[in-house]
Coordinates of C-alpha atoms and ligand atoms in Angstrom, one line a residue:
M1 CA -1.7 -2.0 9.8
C2 CA -3.0 -4.9 12.0
G3 CA -2.6 -8.3 10.4
I4 CA -5.3 -10.9 10.8
V5 CA -5.2 -14.7 10.4
G6 CA -7.9 -17.2 11.0
Y7 CA -7.7 -21.0 10.6
V8 CA -10.0 -24.1 11.0
G9 CA -8.9 -27.6 9.9
R10 CA -6.2 -29.8 11.5
P11 CA -4.6 -29.6 14.9
K12 CA -1.8 -27.4 13.6
S13 CA -3.3 -23.9 14.2
L14 CA -0.3 -22.4 15.9
E15 CA 2.0 -23.2 12.9
V16 CA -0.6 -21.7 10.5
L17 CA -1.2 -18.6 12.5
L18 CA 2.4 -17.8 13.2
G19 CA 3.3 -18.5 9.6
G20 CA 0.5 -16.2 8.4
L21 CA 1.4 -13.5 10.9
R22 CA 5.0 -13.7 9.7
R23 CA 3.9 -13.0 6.2
L24 CA 1.7 -10.1 7.3
E25 CA 4.6 -8.5 9.3
Y26 CA 5.2 -6.1 6.5
R27 CA 1.9 -4.4 7.3
G28 CA 3.5 -2.8 10.3
Y29 CA 2.6 -3.6 14.0
D30 CA 3.9 -3.4 17.5
S31 CA 2.4 -6.4 19.3
A32 CA 1.1 -9.9 18.5
G33 CA -1.1 -12.6 19.8
V34 CA -3.0 -15.8 19.2
A35 CA -6.1 -17.6 20.5
I36 CA -6.7 -21.3 20.0
I37 CA -9.4 -23.8 20.8
T38 CA -7.5 -26.9 21.9
E39 CA -8.6 -30.5 21.0
E40 CA -9.9 -30.7 24.6
G41 CA -12.1 -27.7 23.9
D42 CA -10.3 -25.1 26.0
L43 CA -9.7 -21.6 24.8
V44 CA -6.1 -20.6 25.3
T45 CA -4.4 -17.3 24.4
R46 CA -1.0 -15.7 24.4
K47 CA -0.1 -12.2 23.5
R48 CA 3.0 -10.0 23.7
A49 CA 4.1 -6.4 23.0
G50 CA 6.9 -6.1 20.5
K51 CA 7.8 -8.0 17.4
L52 CA 6.5 -11.5 16.5
A53 CA 9.8 -12.9 17.6
V54 CA 8.9 -11.9 21.2
L55 CA 5.7 -14.0 21.0
V56 CA 7.5 -16.9 19.3
D57 CA 10.3 -16.9 22.0
D58 CA 7.6 -16.8 24.7
L59 CA 5.8 -19.8 23.1
A60 CA 9.1 -21.6 23.0
A61 CA 9.7 -21.0 26.6
E62 CA 6.2 -22.0 27.7
A63 CA 4.3 -24.0 25.1
L64 CA 0.6 -23.3 24.3
T65 CA -1.6 -26.3 23.6
D66 CA -2.3 -26.5 19.9
G67 CA -5.7 -27.1 18.3
S68 CA -7.6 -27.2 15.0
T69 CA -9.2 -23.7 15.4
G70 CA -7.4 -20.4 15.9
I71 CA -7.0 -16.7 15.3
G72 CA -3.9 -14.6 15.2
H73 CA -3.2 -10.9 15.2
T74 CA -0.5 -8.3 14.8
R75 CA -1.6 -5.0 16.3
W76 CA -0.6 -1.5 15.2
A77 CA -1.6 0.6 18.2
T78 CA -4.4 3.1 18.0
H79 CA -6.4 3.0 21.3
G80 CA -3.8 2.5 24.0
G81 CA 0.0 1.9 23.7
P82 CA 1.7 -1.2 22.5
T83 CA 1.5 -3.3 25.7
D84 CA 0.8 -7.0 26.5
G85 CA -2.6 -5.9 27.9
N86 CA -3.7 -3.9 24.8
A87 CA -2.5 -6.6 22.4
H88 CA -5.2 -8.8 20.8
P89 CA -7.0 -11.2 21.2
H90 CA -9.5 -9.8 23.8
L91 CA -11.9 -12.0 25.6
S92 CA -15.6 -12.0 26.5
R93 CA -16.5 -11.6 30.2
D94 CA -16.8 -15.4 30.7
G95 CA -13.5 -16.0 28.9
K96 CA -15.1 -18.4 26.4
L97 CA -14.8 -16.2 23.4
A98 CA -11.8 -14.4 21.8
L99 CA -11.9 -11.6 19.3
I100 CA -9.3 -9.7 17.2
H101 CA -9.8 -6.5 15.2
N102 CA -8.4 -4.3 12.6
G103 CA -9.6 -0.7 12.2
I104 CA -11.2 1.8 14.6
I105 CA -14.6 1.5 16.3
E106 CA -15.5 5.2 16.4
N107 CA -18.5 4.8 18.8
F108 CA -16.5 2.6 21.3
A109 CA -16.8 5.1 24.2
E110 CA -20.6 5.1 24.0
L111 CA -20.7 1.3 23.8
K112 CA -18.2 1.0 26.6
A113 CA -20.3 3.2 28.8
E114 CA -23.3 1.0 28.2
L115 CA -21.3 -2.1 29.2
L116 CA -19.8 -0.4 32.3
A117 CA -23.3 0.5 33.4
D118 CA -24.1 -3.2 32.9
G119 CA -21.4 -4.1 35.4
Y120 CA -18.7 -5.0 32.9
T121 CA -15.0 -4.3 33.7
F122 CA -12.2 -3.8 31.2
E123 CA -8.5 -4.8 31.3
S124 CA -7.3 -2.8 28.3
E125 CA -7.6 0.7 26.8
T126 CA -8.7 -0.7 23.5
D127 CA -11.9 -0.3 21.4
T128 CA -11.5 -4.0 20.5
E129 CA -12.1 -5.2 24.1
V130 CA -15.5 -3.4 23.9
A131 CA -16.4 -5.4 20.8
A132 CA -15.3 -8.6 22.5
K133 CA -17.4 -8.0 25.6
L134 CA -20.4 -6.9 23.4
L135 CA -20.1 -10.1 21.3
G136 CA -19.9 -12.2 24.5
R137 CA -23.0 -10.6 25.8
E138 CA -24.8 -11.2 22.5
Y139 CA -23.7 -14.8 22.3
E140 CA -25.4 -15.4 25.6
A141 CA -28.6 -14.2 24.0
G142 CA -28.5 -17.3 21.7
G143 CA -28.6 -18.0 18.0
G144 CA -24.9 -18.9 17.6
L145 CA -21.7 -17.0 17.0
A146 CA -22.4 -15.7 13.4
A147 CA -25.8 -14.4 14.4
A148 CA -24.4 -12.8 17.5
L149 CA -21.7 -11.1 15.4
G150 CA -24.4 -9.8 13.0
R151 CA -26.2 -8.2 16.0
V152 CA -23.0 -6.6 17.2
V153 CA -21.6 -5.2 13.9
V154 CA -24.8 -3.3 13.1
R155 CA -24.1 -1.3 16.2
L156 CA -20.5 -0.4 15.3
E157 CA -19.5 2.8 13.6
G158 CA -16.2 3.2 11.8
A159 CA -14.0 0.7 10.0
F160 CA -13.4 -2.8 11.1
T161 CA -12.5 -6.4 10.4
L162 CA -13.4 -8.7 13.3
L163 CA -12.6 -12.4 13.7
A164 CA -13.9 -14.4 16.6
L165 CA -14.1 -17.9 18.0
H166 CA -16.0 -19.5 20.9
R167 CA -15.1 -22.6 22.8
D168 CA -18.7 -23.8 22.5
E169 CA -18.4 -23.8 18.7
P170 CA -15.0 -25.5 18.5
L171 CA -14.6 -25.9 14.7
V172 CA -15.8 -22.4 13.7
V173 CA -14.2 -19.0 13.1
V174 CA -16.4 -16.1 12.2
G175 CA -15.4 -12.8 10.6
A176 CA -17.0 -9.5 9.6
R177 CA -15.8 -6.6 7.6
R178 CA -16.7 -3.0 6.9
N179 CA -14.2 -0.7 5.1
S180 CA -11.3 -3.0 6.2
P181 CA -9.9 -6.0 4.3
L182 CA -10.7 -9.7 4.8
V183 CA -10.0 -12.5 2.4
I184 CA -10.9 -16.2 2.6
G185 CA -8.4 -19.0 1.6
L186 CA -10.0 -22.2 0.4
G187 CA -8.3 -25.5 1.4
E188 CA -9.1 -29.2 1.5
G189 CA -10.5 -30.0 4.8
E190 CA -9.2 -26.7 6.1
N191 CA -10.1 -23.0 5.5
F192 CA -8.3 -19.8 6.2
L193 CA -9.0 -16.1 6.7
G194 CA -6.5 -13.3 6.3
S195 CA -6.1 -9.5 6.0
D196 CA -4.7 -10.4 2.6
V197 CA -3.8 -13.5 0.7
A198 CA -0.2 -13.4 2.0
A199 CA -1.7 -14.8 5.3
F200 CA -2.4 -18.1 3.7
V201 CA -0.7 -18.3 0.2
E202 CA 1.7 -20.9 1.4
H203 CA -1.2 -23.3 1.9
T204 CA -3.6 -22.3 -0.9
Q205 CA -3.9 -20.0 -3.9
R206 CA -7.7 -20.3 -4.1
A207 CA -9.1 -17.2 -2.5
V208 CA -12.5 -15.4 -2.1
A209 CA -12.7 -11.7 -1.3
I210 CA -15.4 -10.8 1.2
G211 CA -17.6 -7.8 0.2
Q212 CA -18.5 -4.8 2.2
D213 CA -20.7 -5.3 5.3
Q214 CA -20.5 -9.1 5.1
I215 CA -20.0 -11.9 7.6
V216 CA -18.1 -15.1 6.9
T217 CA -18.3 -18.4 8.8
I218 CA -15.6 -21.0 8.1
T219 CA -15.5 -24.6 9.3
P220 CA -13.0 -27.2 8.0
D221 CA -15.4 -28.1 5.1
T222 CA -17.7 -25.1 4.6
V223 CA -17.5 -21.4 3.9
T224 CA -20.7 -19.3 4.3
V225 CA -20.9 -15.6 3.5
T226 CA -23.9 -13.5 4.5
D227 CA -24.8 -9.9 4.8
F228 CA -25.0 -8.4 8.3
F229 CA -28.6 -9.6 8.6
G230 CA -27.9 -13.3 7.7
T231 CA -29.0 -13.3 4.1
E232 CA -26.6 -15.6 2.2
V233 CA -24.5 -14.1 -0.7
Q234 CA -22.5 -15.8 -3.3
P235 CA -18.9 -14.5 -3.4
T236 CA -16.6 -15.0 -6.3
E237 CA -13.5 -17.2 -6.1
F238 CA -10.2 -16.0 -7.6
Q239 CA -6.8 -17.5 -8.1
V240 CA -3.9 -15.8 -6.4
S241 CA -1.5 -15.0 -9.3
W242 CA 1.7 -15.4 -7.2
D243 CA 3.0 -18.1 -5.0
A244 CA 4.6 -18.1 -1.5
S245 CA 8.1 -17.8 -2.9
A246 CA 7.3 -14.4 -4.4
A247 CA 6.8 -13.0 -0.9
E248 CA 10.1 -14.4 0.4
K249 CA 13.4 -12.5 0.5
G250 CA 15.1 -15.1 -1.7
G251 CA 18.6 -14.4 -0.6
W252 CA 18.3 -10.6 -0.7
S253 CA 19.4 -8.6 2.4
S254 CA 15.9 -7.0 2.6
F255 CA 12.6 -7.1 0.9
M256 CA 13.3 -3.5 -0.3
A257 CA 16.5 -4.5 -2.0
K258 CA 14.7 -7.4 -3.7
E259 CA 11.8 -5.2 -4.7
I260 CA 14.1 -2.5 -6.1
S261 CA 15.7 -5.2 -8.2
E262 CA 12.4 -6.5 -9.4
Q263 CA 11.4 -3.2 -11.1
P264 CA 12.2 -4.2 -14.7
E265 CA 10.0 -7.2 -14.3
A266 CA 7.2 -5.2 -12.5
V267 CA 7.0 -2.8 -15.5
A268 CA 7.3 -5.6 -18.0
N269 CA 4.5 -7.5 -16.3
T270 CA 2.3 -4.5 -16.1
L271 CA 2.7 -3.9 -19.9
R272 CA 2.5 -7.5 -20.9
T273 CA -0.5 -8.4 -23.0
R274 CA -1.7 -4.8 -23.0
I275 CA 0.2 -3.6 -26.2
H276 CA -0.8 -5.1 -29.5
D277 CA 0.1 -3.7 -33.0
D278 CA 1.0 -0.2 -31.7
H279 CA -2.3 0.1 -29.7
V280 CA -3.1 -0.2 -26.1
V281 CA -5.5 -3.0 -25.3
L282 CA -7.2 -2.7 -21.9
P283 CA -10.0 -5.2 -21.5
D284 CA -9.8 -4.1 -17.9
L285 CA -11.8 -1.0 -18.8
A286 CA -14.9 -3.0 -19.8
G287 CA -17.0 -1.4 -17.0
L288 CA -16.1 2.1 -18.2
E289 CA -15.4 1.9 -21.9
E290 CA -18.7 3.5 -23.0
S291 CA -18.4 6.4 -20.6
L292 CA -14.8 7.2 -21.6
V293 CA -15.8 9.2 -24.7
G294 CA -17.9 11.6 -22.6
I295 CA -15.4 12.2 -19.8
D296 CA -14.4 15.9 -19.7
R297 CA -12.2 16.0 -16.6
I298 CA -10.1 13.6 -14.5
V299 CA -9.3 13.8 -10.8
I300 CA -6.6 11.6 -9.5
I301 CA -6.7 10.7 -5.9
A302 CA -3.9 8.9 -3.9
C303 CA -1.6 9.2 -0.9
G304 CA 2.1 9.2 -0.5
T305 CA 4.2 7.6 -3.2
A306 CA 1.0 6.7 -5.2
S307 CA 0.2 10.5 -5.3
Y308 CA 3.5 11.2 -6.9
A309 CA 2.7 8.5 -9.6
G310 CA -0.6 10.5 -10.0
M311 CA 1.3 13.7 -10.6
L312 CA 3.2 12.0 -13.4
G313 CA 0.0 10.6 -14.7
K314 CA -1.3 14.2 -14.9
Y315 CA 1.5 15.3 -17.2
A316 CA 1.0 12.3 -19.5
L317 CA -2.8 12.4 -19.6
E318 CA -2.9 16.1 -20.3
K319 CA -0.2 15.9 -23.0
W320 CA -1.6 12.9 -24.8
A321 CA -5.4 12.9 -24.2
R322 CA -5.7 16.8 -23.9
I323 CA -8.0 16.5 -20.9
P324 CA -7.8 18.5 -17.7
V325 CA -6.4 16.5 -14.8
E326 CA -6.0 17.4 -11.2
V327 CA -4.3 15.4 -8.5
Q328 CA -5.5 15.5 -4.9
L329 CA -4.4 13.7 -1.8
S330 CA -7.2 11.4 -0.9
H331 CA -7.6 12.6 2.6
E332 CA -7.9 16.2 1.4
F333 CA -10.2 15.5 -1.5
R334 CA -13.5 14.8 0.1
Y335 CA -13.3 17.6 2.6
S336 CA -12.7 20.2 -0.2
E337 CA -16.3 19.7 -1.5
P338 CA -15.0 18.8 -4.9
V339 CA -17.1 19.5 -8.0
L340 CA -17.9 16.1 -9.5
S341 CA -20.3 15.1 -12.2
P342 CA -21.1 12.0 -14.3
T343 CA -18.6 13.2 -16.8
T344 CA -15.8 13.4 -14.2
L345 CA -13.5 10.3 -14.0
V346 CA -12.0 9.8 -10.6
V347 CA -8.8 7.7 -10.8
S348 CA -7.6 6.3 -7.6
I349 CA -4.1 4.9 -7.2
S350 CA -3.3 2.5 -4.4
Q351 CA -0.7 -0.4 -4.2
S352 CA -2.6 -2.1 -1.4
G353 CA -6.1 -1.1 -2.6
E354 CA -7.0 -0.8 1.1
T355 CA -5.7 2.6 2.1
M356 CA -8.6 4.0 4.1
D357 CA -8.2 7.6 3.0
T358 CA -8.3 6.6 -0.7
L359 CA -11.2 4.1 -0.1
M360 CA -13.3 6.9 1.5
A361 CA -12.5 9.3 -1.3
V362 CA -13.6 6.7 -3.9
K363 CA -16.8 6.2 -2.0
Y364 CA -17.4 9.9 -1.9
A365 CA -16.8 10.1 -5.7
I366 CA -19.3 7.2 -6.3
E367 CA -21.9 8.9 -4.2
A368 CA -21.4 12.2 -6.1
G369 CA -22.1 10.3 -9.4
A370 CA -18.6 10.4 -10.8
K371 CA -17.1 7.5 -12.8
T372 CA -14.3 5.6 -11.0
L373 CA -11.2 3.8 -12.1
S374 CA -8.6 2.3 -9.8
I375 CA -5.0 1.5 -10.4
C376 CA -4.2 -1.2 -7.9
N377 CA -1.6 -3.9 -7.2
T378 CA -3.6 -6.2 -5.0
Q379 CA -6.2 -8.6 -6.5
G380 CA -9.6 -8.4 -5.0
A381 CA -8.7 -5.3 -2.8
T382 CA -11.6 -3.2 -1.6
I383 CA -10.8 -0.1 -3.7
A384 CA -10.6 -2.2 -6.8
R385 CA -14.0 -3.8 -6.0
E386 CA -15.7 -0.5 -5.3
S387 CA -14.6 1.1 -8.6
D388 CA -16.3 0.9 -12.0
A389 CA -13.1 -0.5 -13.5
V390 CA -9.6 -1.5 -12.3
I391 CA -6.3 -1.6 -14.1
Y392 CA -4.2 -4.0 -12.0
T393 CA -0.4 -3.4 -11.9
H394 CA 1.4 -6.7 -11.9
A395 CA 4.3 -5.7 -9.7
G396 CA 3.9 -8.9 -7.5
P397 CA 3.6 -8.6 -3.7
E398 CA 5.3 -5.5 -2.3
V399 CA 6.4 -6.4 1.2
A400 CA 8.8 -3.5 2.2
V401 CA 6.9 -0.6 3.7
A402 CA 8.6 1.8 1.3
S403 CA 7.0 1.6 -2.1
T404 CA 9.4 1.0 -5.0
K405 CA 8.3 -1.4 -7.7
A406 CA 4.6 -0.6 -7.2
F407 CA 5.5 3.1 -8.0
V408 CA 7.1 2.4 -11.4
A409 CA 4.3 -0.1 -12.2
Q410 CA 1.7 2.6 -11.3
I411 CA 3.3 5.0 -13.7
A412 CA 3.4 2.3 -16.4
A413 CA -0.3 1.6 -15.9
L414 CA -1.2 5.3 -15.9
Y415 CA 0.7 5.8 -19.2
L416 CA -1.1 2.9 -20.8
F417 CA -4.4 4.4 -19.7
G418 CA -3.3 7.8 -21.0
L419 CA -2.4 6.4 -24.4
H420 CA -5.6 4.5 -24.6
L421 CA -7.7 7.6 -23.7
A422 CA -5.8 9.6 -26.3
E423 CA -6.9 7.0 -28.9
V424 CA -10.5 7.1 -27.7
R425 CA -10.4 10.9 -27.9
G426 CA -8.4 11.0 -31.2
T427 CA -5.9 13.4 -29.7
L428 CA -2.6 11.6 -30.6
S429 CA -1.4 10.6 -34.0
P430 CA -0.7 6.9 -34.6
E431 CA 3.0 7.8 -35.1
A432 CA 3.2 9.6 -31.7
T433 CA 1.3 6.7 -30.0
K434 CA 3.8 4.2 -31.5
E435 CA 6.7 6.3 -30.3
A436 CA 5.4 6.5 -26.8
L437 CA 4.6 2.8 -26.7
D438 CA 8.1 2.0 -27.9
E439 CA 9.5 4.2 -25.2
L440 CA 7.4 2.5 -22.6
S441 CA 8.3 -1.0 -23.8
S442 CA 12.0 -0.1 -23.6
I443 CA 11.8 0.9 -19.9
P444 CA 12.4 -2.6 -18.4
E445 CA 15.7 -2.9 -20.2
K446 CA 16.8 0.6 -19.2
L447 CA 15.8 -0.1 -15.6
E448 CA 18.3 -3.0 -15.7
Q449 CA 21.0 -0.5 -16.7
V450 CA 20.1 1.9 -13.9
L451 CA 20.3 -0.9 -11.3
L452 CA 24.0 -1.3 -12.3
T453 CA 24.7 2.0 -10.5
K454 CA 23.9 0.4 -7.2
E455 CA 27.5 0.1 -5.9
R456 CA 28.4 3.6 -6.6
I457 CA 25.3 4.9 -4.9
Q458 CA 26.0 2.6 -1.9
E459 CA 29.4 4.3 -1.5
L460 CA 27.8 7.7 -1.7
A461 CA 25.2 6.8 0.9
K462 CA 27.8 5.4 3.3
W463 CA 29.8 8.6 2.9
M464 CA 26.7 10.7 3.6
S465 CA 25.3 8.7 6.4
D466 CA 25.7 11.5 9.0
S467 CA 23.8 14.1 6.9
R468 CA 21.3 16.0 8.9
A469 CA 19.2 17.2 5.9
V470 CA 19.1 16.5 2.2
L471 CA 17.2 18.5 -0.4
F472 CA 15.8 17.3 -3.7
L473 CA 15.1 19.5 -6.8
G474 CA 13.3 18.8 -10.0
R475 CA 11.2 20.5 -12.7
H476 CA 8.2 19.3 -14.6
V477 CA 8.3 15.5 -14.4
G478 CA 11.4 15.7 -12.3
Y479 CA 9.4 17.4 -9.5
P480 CA 7.4 14.3 -8.4
V481 CA 10.7 12.4 -8.6
A482 CA 12.2 14.9 -6.2
L483 CA 9.3 14.6 -3.8
E484 CA 9.5 10.8 -4.0
G485 CA 13.3 10.9 -3.3
A486 CA 12.7 13.0 -0.2
L487 CA 9.8 10.8 1.0
K488 CA 12.0 7.7 0.7
L489 CA 14.8 9.3 2.7
K490 CA 12.5 10.5 5.4
E491 CA 10.7 7.2 5.9
L492 CA 13.7 5.0 5.8
A493 CA 16.7 7.0 7.2
Y494 CA 14.7 9.4 9.4
I495 CA 16.6 12.3 7.9
H496 CA 14.9 15.6 7.2
A497 CA 14.4 15.7 3.5
E498 CA 12.4 18.1 1.3
G499 CA 11.6 18.0 -2.4
F500 CA 11.1 21.2 -4.3
A501 CA 10.1 22.3 -7.8
A502 CA 13.4 23.8 -8.9
G503 CA 11.6 27.0 -10.2
E504 CA 10.3 27.6 -6.7
L505 CA 13.8 27.8 -5.2
K506 CA 14.2 31.6 -5.5
H507 CA 10.8 32.0 -3.9
G508 CA 12.0 30.8 -0.5
P509 CA 13.8 27.4 -0.2
I510 CA 17.2 28.8 -1.4
A511 CA 17.5 30.3 2.1
L512 CA 18.1 26.8 3.3
I513 CA 21.3 26.4 1.3
E514 CA 24.5 26.7 3.3
P515 CA 28.0 25.4 2.7
G516 CA 28.0 21.7 2.4
Q517 CA 24.2 21.2 2.1
P518 CA 23.6 18.1 -0.1
V519 CA 21.1 18.7 -2.9
F520 CA 20.0 16.0 -5.3
V521 CA 19.0 17.5 -8.6
V522 CA 17.0 15.6 -11.2
V523 CA 18.3 17.0 -14.5
P524 CA 16.1 16.8 -17.6
S525 CA 17.6 15.6 -20.8
P526 CA 19.5 18.3 -22.8
R527 CA 17.3 17.1 -25.8
D528 CA 14.2 18.4 -24.0
P529 CA 12.2 20.6 -26.4
N530 CA 11.1 23.0 -23.6
S531 CA 14.6 24.1 -22.7
L532 CA 14.1 22.9 -19.1
H533 CA 17.6 21.5 -19.1
A534 CA 19.2 25.0 -19.3
K535 CA 16.9 26.2 -16.5
V536 CA 17.8 23.4 -14.2
V537 CA 21.5 23.9 -14.9
S538 CA 21.0 27.5 -14.0
N539 CA 19.4 26.4 -10.7
I540 CA 22.4 24.2 -10.0
Q541 CA 24.7 27.1 -10.5
E542 CA 22.7 29.3 -8.2
I543 CA 22.9 26.8 -5.3
R544 CA 26.4 25.8 -6.0
A545 CA 27.4 29.5 -5.7
R546 CA 26.0 29.3 -2.2
G547 CA 28.0 26.2 -1.2
A548 CA 25.6 23.4 -1.9
R549 CA 27.0 19.9 -2.7
I550 CA 25.3 18.9 -6.0
L551 CA 24.4 15.3 -6.6
A552 CA 23.0 15.2 -10.1
I553 CA 20.9 12.5 -11.8
A554 CA 21.4 13.2 -15.4
E555 CA 21.2 11.6 -18.8
Q556 CA 24.2 9.5 -19.9
G557 CA 26.6 11.7 -21.8
D558 CA 25.2 15.0 -20.6
A559 CA 28.6 16.8 -20.1
S560 CA 27.0 20.1 -19.3
V561 CA 26.4 19.3 -15.6
L562 CA 29.9 17.9 -15.0
P563 CA 31.6 21.2 -14.2
F564 CA 29.0 22.1 -11.5
A565 CA 28.1 18.7 -9.9
D566 CA 30.1 16.9 -7.2
E567 CA 28.6 13.6 -8.3
V568 CA 26.7 12.6 -11.4
I569 CA 24.6 9.5 -11.5
P570 CA 23.8 8.6 -15.1
I571 CA 20.5 7.3 -16.4
P572 CA 19.9 6.0 -20.0
L573 CA 18.3 8.2 -22.6
A574 CA 14.5 8.3 -22.6
G575 CA 11.7 10.6 -23.7
A576 CA 10.9 13.4 -21.2
L577 CA 7.8 11.7 -19.8
F578 CA 9.7 8.4 -19.3
E579 CA 12.8 9.8 -17.5
P580 CA 11.1 9.6 -14.0
L581 CA 10.8 5.8 -14.3
L582 CA 14.5 5.7 -14.4
A583 CA 15.6 8.7 -12.3
V584 CA 13.7 7.5 -9.3
V585 CA 15.7 4.3 -8.9
P586 CA 19.0 5.9 -7.8
L587 CA 17.0 7.8 -5.1
Q588 CA 15.4 4.6 -3.9
I589 CA 18.8 2.9 -3.7
F590 CA 20.3 6.0 -1.9
A591 CA 17.6 6.0 0.8
M592 CA 17.9 2.3 1.3
E593 CA 21.7 2.3 1.5
L594 CA 21.8 5.3 3.8
A595 CA 19.3 3.7 6.2
T596 CA 21.3 0.5 6.1
A597 CA 24.5 2.4 6.8
K598 CA 22.8 3.8 9.9
G599 CA 21.8 0.3 11.0
L600 CA 18.1 0.8 10.5
D601 CA 15.4 -1.7 9.5
V602 CA 14.7 -0.7 5.9
D603 CA 11.7 -3.1 5.5
Q604 CA 9.8 -1.9 8.5
P605 CA 10.7 1.7 9.4
R606 CA 9.6 3.0 12.7
N607 CA 5.9 4.1 13.2
L608 CA 4.9 3.2 9.6
A609 CA 2.5 0.6 8.3
K610 CA 2.5 -0.8 4.8
S611 CA -1.2 -0.6 4.5
V612 CA -2.8 2.4 6.2
T613 CA -6.2 1.1 7.0
V614 CA -7.3 3.9 9.4
E615 CA -8.1 7.5 8.5
Ligands
M6R701 O1 -1.2 1.2 -0.6 P1 -1.2 2.6 -1.1 O2 -0.5 2.7 -2.4 O3 -2.5 3.3 -1.2 O4 -0.3 3.4 -0.1 C1 -0.2 4.8 -0.2 C2 0.9 5.3 0.7 O5 0.6 5.0 2.1 C3 2.3 4.7 0.4 O6 2.6 5.0 -0.9 C4 3.4 5.3 1.3 O7 3.5 6.6 1.0 C5 4.6 4.5 1.2 N1 5.1 4.1 2.5 C6 5.8 5.3 0.6 O8 6.9 4.5 0.4

């Protein structure tokens, strides 16, 4: 959601801002705009509804004077539709100050009423314009831009990142954040601000994450961070571990196609340096290590795809570490009055580390006295910083809205944690630990093999592109895979799709089966010790008898499904807990190819944002 870029340095703001906004496009947005202080000291702005290309074309048709200071924004509409007028930046009453915003100002109506009573008028329906007008009024009261921003933000309720500039302070950009991301990029004679490092990684890999309730002021040569009341704080610098080329398509037709292909590497990088002599080594847990022995319960919180990774984590943690685990959607968690104690470990999973629902759930857990661990793919993200410890997945930047490589990396990280916890608790023999680690280490190579099925799945997807509804079935660890397959198809191809636990079929969903209904079935290995395979094959027969078209994802060489399936997509042999890492890939490819066959944008599906930074 909303992408934010700020720049101070050389007279090339427009290039930096548009480049940054382009890299932030993946976050999802529906309008874009920039504000620049020209070398002559004028404040100029341009904003347009639609994609960034609309703004770029507009700037090509009628140039905007460039300057050394600027802010840029891509807006995901909340208050008011995606129009030119609602797009950011918004201006102060005197037109000397411009402001952009990510998040929601919950008390904007009350603040707007105050300004209206003071004679202010508004041109947009946004909460952002209220902040711009307020900041303009505070600026007039004196003390400079950063101090004025401090006086404004203490009055705001909700979540926000704000950036502002004022023509009377021509080489300054100020920013503030609460529950919404903002990162500084450190350059030579130039400095940057961004919603995430993608905004400036082509210029610098030196970054500083801004803490909760902090204000930053950047000039070409200085960076100052304070709390909301002006007391200086010392933030910590970090090195971005990937370069600009990692966030480029690199010849692939879409970021999603590239990211699906990167899954072997994503898992390998997440495991790298964390397995030594048949043990898991997680220095990442330093902040938690002493508490781990006393943990008696785990609650996993996450949203969307990350929650399905969490469901798989539950199977692994309960099996290996013999500890009760529950999985909750972050947005449901804190409203259910969960029972938490200092011996509860709350594990949050988030690719972006900025998902507002998950962040709020983590804060709730902290306040309730629970221990917190996050599994996160984005260095320095808010959720990671709030938690007692973080296990970073090293999947590299995930740009496509649909999560793919982050999902398999999350599972790998959860499994590493599960095996480590099992060792701490003494619940798994060294032989069983070694066997599991060997399985995990073999996943990257097996993923390479699954990727070879791409062309066949592409044909299948083309052939099914006019499907109206697709169902997905799985049991045990196959169930989260079914849910994920359905989610991918919904979000990318806009097709009604449902995932079910196969055992639930006879309790209702089987009524949906009619002749020709396509059903993907995730078939467990015939070697499964719990005889789940036979049960799933029975389920296949039940729906086939009612006319369903069966598309089975089954272990290589499993001849038992052949007589009943219309299509079998083979995956390499793997232990039961590890099959999901492989079985999900054909479903990702299927959703992507079907959406492509329908002519849809697979990287930025309609209505969706990569990083959901509002509740
Ligand atoms: O950044 P997060 O992992 O916290 O995001 C959670 C969900 O919003 C995300 O997984 C979403 O479901 C994806 N679009 C699914 O492809």
